[in-house]
Amino acid sequence: LAKTTQPISMDSYEGQEVNITCSHNNIATNDYITWYQQFPSQGPRFIIQGYKTKVTNEVASLFIPADRKSSTLSLPRVSLSDTAVYYCLVGDGGTGRRALTFGSGTRLQVQP
Amino acid sequence: DVKVTQSSRYLVKRTGEKVFLECVQDMDHENMFWYRQDPGLGLRLIYFSYDVKMKEKGDIPEGYSVSREKKERFSLILESASTNQTSMYLCASSGSTGAYEQYFGPGTRLTVT
């Protein structure tokens, strides 16, 4: 399974755009990139998933360059409630018989 | 809404006890997962199951076993609890699209004394 590397922590202020980059140099052809968010005392929550180029939903955008060796989760205009740990996962979870691997994640702290 | 429930939010057990952690999902999902989460280590996969009676080892299966007799229920068993198994245990499930979008339960904080 492809290993991911992401910053341990990031700080931001309310209203700013936050970009969290994840490196996955060994990504395989069949692998998708998935991001989760986890608040304290809760299980992780799926945010977004993509294979290439750009994906956007109501929560975030995911940018994936052509070589797919990295990806960037973009959170527009963060608020205090976006303070959480964000996990980048890479894997071929589509078969259902291979699980995704969570790393240590990026702890985002949003200040007022 | 998908609901994944876990039998206990908090559990305290003694060293050597057999511990059962139960997880139930109500969305008819094929795949179910057990993770443990420790400070600084993120989530680590213990076991997962993609069908009834099927199981696959994750990254840290030692000291654990699982049981999936019914599609909606996935049990994690600590055969002989040890203090290094003190942790937060999270159960998740996902549907036929695979492991991409997993739905997590609230977690069980297990303390082994």
Tab-separated table of C-alpha atoms in Angstrom:
chain	number	residue	atom	x	y	z
A	1	LEU	CA	0.000	0.000	0.000
A	2	ALA	CA	1.275	3.458	-0.860
A	3	LYS	CA	2.704	5.389	2.073
A	4	THR	CA	1.591	8.957	2.605
A	5	THR	CA	3.419	11.887	4.157
A	6	GLN	CA	1.642	14.970	5.414
A	7	PRO	CA	2.525	17.758	7.855
A	8	ILE	CA	1.991	16.929	11.502
A	9	SER	CA	0.241	20.204	12.247
A	10	MET	CA	-0.896	23.487	10.747
A	11	ASP	CA	-2.265	26.719	12.158
A	12	SER	CA	-4.664	29.125	10.509
A	13	TYR	CA	-7.095	31.919	11.257
A	14	GLU	CA	-10.782	32.113	10.648
A	15	GLY	CA	-11.693	33.142	7.124
A	16	GLN	CA	-8.439	31.978	5.568
A	17	GLU	CA	-8.045	29.285	2.956
A	18	VAL	CA	-6.111	26.265	4.192
A	19	ASN	CA	-4.198	23.911	1.921
A	20	ILE	CA	-2.924	20.610	3.280
A	21	THR	CA	-0.572	18.737	1.000
A	22	CYS	CA	-0.039	15.009	1.081
A	23	SER	CA	2.846	13.235	-0.594
A	24	HIS	CA	2.346	9.720	-1.997
A	25	ASN	CA	5.257	8.951	-4.284
A	26	ASN	CA	4.458	5.263	-4.633
A	27	ILE	CA	0.841	5.621	-5.641
A	28	ALA	CA	-0.310	2.799	-7.886
A	29	THR	CA	-2.365	3.066	-11.035
A	30	ASN	CA	-5.520	1.772	-9.381
A	31	ASP	CA	-5.201	3.849	-6.235
A	32	TYR	CA	-7.587	6.618	-5.294
A	33	ILE	CA	-6.844	9.460	-2.891
A	34	THR	CA	-9.234	9.923	-0.008
A	35	TRP	CA	-9.358	12.483	2.786
A	36	TYR	CA	-11.011	12.149	6.178
A	37	GLN	CA	-11.656	14.615	8.988
A	38	GLN	CA	-11.707	13.717	12.679
A	39	PHE	CA	-12.974	15.849	15.536
A	40	PRO	CA	-11.964	15.057	19.136
A	41	SER	CA	-13.824	12.123	20.675
A	42	GLN	CA	-15.404	11.171	17.344
A	43	GLY	CA	-14.639	8.711	14.579
A	44	PRO	CA	-13.218	10.033	11.294
A	45	ARG	CA	-15.590	11.361	8.668
A	46	PHE	CA	-15.146	11.025	4.907
A	47	ILE	CA	-14.576	14.409	3.225
A	48	ILE	CA	-13.571	13.888	-0.371
A	49	GLN	CA	-12.051	11.458	-2.813
A	50	GLY	CA	-10.394	11.780	-6.200
A	51	TYR	CA	-8.299	10.061	-8.813
A	52	LYS	CA	-6.846	12.920	-10.874
A	53	THR	CA	-7.205	16.650	-11.592
A	54	LYS	CA	-9.679	18.440	-9.379
A	55	VAL	CA	-12.670	17.388	-7.318
A	56	THR	CA	-14.904	19.780	-5.416
A	57	ASN	CA	-17.791	19.256	-3.048
A	58	GLU	CA	-19.605	21.365	-0.488
A	59	VAL	CA	-16.879	20.866	2.088
A	60	ALA	CA	-13.546	20.995	0.250
A	61	SER	CA	-11.604	20.764	-2.979
A	62	LEU	CA	-9.001	18.200	-3.853
A	63	PHE	CA	-6.244	19.012	-6.303
A	64	ILE	CA	-4.228	16.195	-7.864
A	65	PRO	CA	-1.396	16.929	-10.321
A	66	ALA	CA	-0.848	14.870	-13.422
A	67	ASP	CA	1.850	12.666	-11.871
A	68	ARG	CA	-0.450	11.946	-8.888
A	69	LYS	CA	2.499	11.798	-6.514
A	70	SER	CA	0.910	14.365	-4.260
A	71	SER	CA	-2.468	15.877	-3.558
A	72	THR	CA	-3.730	19.010	-1.837
A	73	LEU	CA	-6.850	19.318	0.252
A	74	SER	CA	-8.168	22.862	0.147
A	75	LEU	CA	-10.573	24.187	2.778
A	76	PRO	CA	-12.033	27.560	1.804
A	77	ARG	CA	-12.589	30.202	4.474
A	78	VAL	CA	-12.059	28.018	7.529
A	79	SER	CA	-13.912	28.556	10.765
A	80	LEU	CA	-13.192	27.452	14.325
A	81	SER	CA	-15.284	24.344	13.707
A	82	ASP	CA	-12.779	23.159	11.100
A	83	THR	CA	-10.257	22.528	13.871
A	84	ALA	CA	-9.666	18.803	13.486
A	85	VAL	CA	-7.215	16.164	12.321
A	86	TYR	CA	-7.169	15.554	8.572
A	87	TYR	CA	-6.046	12.234	7.143
A	88	CYS	CA	-4.847	11.544	3.617
A	89	LEU	CA	-5.255	7.963	2.453
A	90	VAL	CA	-4.186	6.261	-0.736
A	91	GLY	CA	-5.276	2.844	-1.840
A	92	ASP	CA	-7.351	0.664	-4.019
A	93	GLY	CA	-10.303	0.509	-1.687
A	94	GLY	CA	-12.701	-0.071	-4.512
A	95	THR	CA	-12.445	-3.829	-4.463
A	96	GLY	CA	-13.619	-3.912	-0.900
A	97	ARG	CA	-10.983	-6.495	-0.133
A	98	ARG	CA	-8.131	-4.156	0.548
A	99	ALA	CA	-8.397	-1.656	3.312
A	100	LEU	CA	-7.099	1.884	3.270
A	101	THR	CA	-4.296	2.826	5.639
A	102	PHE	CA	-4.610	5.841	7.913
A	103	GLY	CA	-1.419	7.670	8.841
A	104	SER	CA	-0.934	10.099	11.695
A	105	GLY	CA	-2.808	12.906	9.976
A	106	THR	CA	-2.443	16.690	10.060
A	107	ARG	CA	-3.750	18.517	13.091
A	108	LEU	CA	-5.304	21.786	11.942
A	109	GLN	CA	-5.822	24.476	14.559
A	110	VAL	CA	-7.991	27.414	13.538
A	111	GLN	CA	-7.625	30.533	15.648
A	112	PRO	CA	-10.184	33.341	15.936
B	1	ASP	CA	-28.153	8.188	7.738
B	2	VAL	CA	-25.732	5.351	8.217
B	3	LYS	CA	-25.459	4.331	11.782
B	4	VAL	CA	-22.584	2.423	13.268
B	5	THR	CA	-22.949	1.646	16.928
B	6	GLN	CA	-20.470	0.210	19.380
B	7	SER	CA	-21.454	-1.651	22.501
B	8	SER	CA	-19.699	0.598	24.997
B	9	ARG	CA	-18.189	4.091	25.040
B	10	TYR	CA	-15.974	3.307	28.016
B	11	LEU	CA	-14.728	-0.026	29.306
B	12	VAL	CA	-12.343	-0.964	32.104
B	13	LYS	CA	-10.938	-4.481	32.229
B	14	ARG	CA	-8.248	-6.289	34.135
B	15	THR	CA	-5.133	-7.839	32.664
B	16	GLY	CA	-5.819	-11.351	31.422
B	17	GLU	CA	-9.551	-10.906	30.974
B	18	LYS	CA	-11.243	-11.816	27.702
B	19	VAL	CA	-12.799	-8.719	26.192
B	20	PHE	CA	-15.517	-8.474	23.567
B	21	LEU	CA	-16.132	-5.306	21.623
B	22	GLU	CA	-19.261	-5.314	19.513
B	23	CYS	CA	-20.042	-3.251	16.438
B	24	VAL	CA	-23.328	-3.099	14.570
B	25	GLN	CA	-24.148	-1.244	11.360
B	26	ASP	CA	-27.584	-0.704	9.932
B	27	MET	CA	-26.830	-0.040	6.253
B	28	ASP	CA	-26.344	-3.569	4.967
B	29	HIS	CA	-22.671	-2.812	4.306
B	30	GLU	CA	-20.425	-5.591	3.070
B	31	ASN	CA	-17.208	-4.299	4.602
B	32	MET	CA	-16.447	-3.755	8.267
B	33	PHE	CA	-13.256	-2.645	9.987
B	34	TRP	CA	-11.688	-2.467	13.428
B	35	TYR	CA	-9.057	0.172	14.205
B	36	ARG	CA	-7.269	1.296	17.292
B	37	GLN	CA	-6.208	4.872	17.787
B	38	ASP	CA	-3.373	5.981	20.034
B	39	PRO	CA	-1.917	9.469	20.505
B	40	GLY	CA	0.696	10.235	17.874
B	41	LEU	CA	0.062	7.023	15.958
B	42	GLY	CA	-3.139	7.834	14.111
B	43	LEU	CA	-5.503	5.005	13.266
B	44	ARG	CA	-4.111	1.534	12.815
B	45	LEU	CA	-6.088	-1.230	11.211
B	46	ILE	CA	-6.476	-4.377	13.281
B	47	TYR	CA	-8.775	-6.524	11.148
B	48	PHE	CA	-11.338	-6.089	8.440
B	49	SER	CA	-14.044	-8.212	6.914
B	50	TYR	CA	-15.544	-8.014	3.444
B	51	ASP	CA	-18.196	-10.654	3.921
B	52	VAL	CA	-19.849	-12.786	6.557
B	53	LYS	CA	-17.360	-15.230	8.056
B	54	MET	CA	-14.535	-13.649	6.067
B	55	LYS	CA	-11.716	-11.728	7.712
B	56	GLU	CA	-8.411	-10.208	6.765
B	57	LYS	CA	-5.559	-9.164	9.016
B	58	GLY	CA	-4.711	-5.527	9.140
B	59	ASP	CA	-1.481	-3.943	10.269
B	60	ILE	CA	-1.587	-4.963	13.934
B	61	PRO	CA	-3.628	-8.173	14.401
B	62	GLU	CA	-1.478	-9.656	17.160
B	63	GLY	CA	-3.419	-10.206	20.364
B	64	TYR	CA	-6.782	-9.785	18.655
B	65	SER	CA	-9.310	-11.927	16.878
B	66	VAL	CA	-12.590	-11.100	15.164
B	67	SER	CA	-15.894	-12.685	14.430
B	68	ARG	CA	-18.475	-11.911	11.774
B	69	GLU	CA	-21.376	-14.329	11.967
B	70	LYS	CA	-23.944	-11.862	10.654
B	71	LYS	CA	-23.555	-9.157	8.043
B	72	GLU	CA	-24.441	-6.323	10.376
B	73	ARG	CA	-22.248	-7.331	13.297
B	74	PHE	CA	-18.459	-7.414	13.632
B	75	SER	CA	-16.897	-8.336	16.952
B	76	LEU	CA	-13.376	-7.692	18.145
B	77	ILE	CA	-12.032	-10.064	20.761
B	78	LEU	CA	-9.066	-9.558	23.025
B	79	GLU	CA	-8.294	-13.087	24.126
B	80	SER	CA	-6.224	-12.038	27.126
B	81	ALA	CA	-6.202	-8.306	27.654
B	82	SER	CA	-2.906	-6.613	28.355
B	83	THR	CA	-2.104	-3.078	29.449
B	84	ASN	CA	-0.643	-2.243	26.027
B	85	GLN	CA	-4.095	-2.790	24.569
B	86	THR	CA	-5.393	0.232	26.419
B	87	SER	CA	-6.615	2.386	23.549
B	88	MET	CA	-9.524	3.884	21.663
B	89	TYR	CA	-11.145	1.271	19.439
B	90	LEU	CA	-13.052	2.402	16.385
B	91	CYS	CA	-15.329	0.335	14.194
B	92	ALA	CA	-16.239	1.310	10.642
B	93	SER	CA	-18.264	-0.026	7.744
B	94	SER	CA	-18.431	0.645	4.026
B	95	GLY	CA	-20.603	-0.410	1.148
B	96	SER	CA	-20.102	-2.138	-2.149
B	97	THR	CA	-17.957	0.684	-3.527
B	98	GLY	CA	-15.284	-0.549	-1.215
B	99	ALA	CA	-13.228	0.960	1.560
B	100	TYR	CA	-13.154	4.536	0.246
B	101	GLU	CA	-16.048	5.916	2.202
B	102	GLN	CA	-16.082	4.398	5.624
B	103	TYR	CA	-18.624	5.238	8.308
B	104	PHE	CA	-17.250	5.188	11.810
B	105	GLY	CA	-18.820	4.446	15.147
B	106	PRO	CA	-18.299	6.651	18.209
B	107	GLY	CA	-15.461	4.517	19.545
B	108	THR	CA	-14.831	2.511	22.708
B	109	ARG	CA	-12.200	3.748	25.094
B	110	LEU	CA	-10.776	0.618	26.680
B	111	THR	CA	-8.590	0.748	29.745
B	112	VAL	CA	-6.783	-2.393	30.843
B	113	THR	CA	-5.452	-2.280	34.379
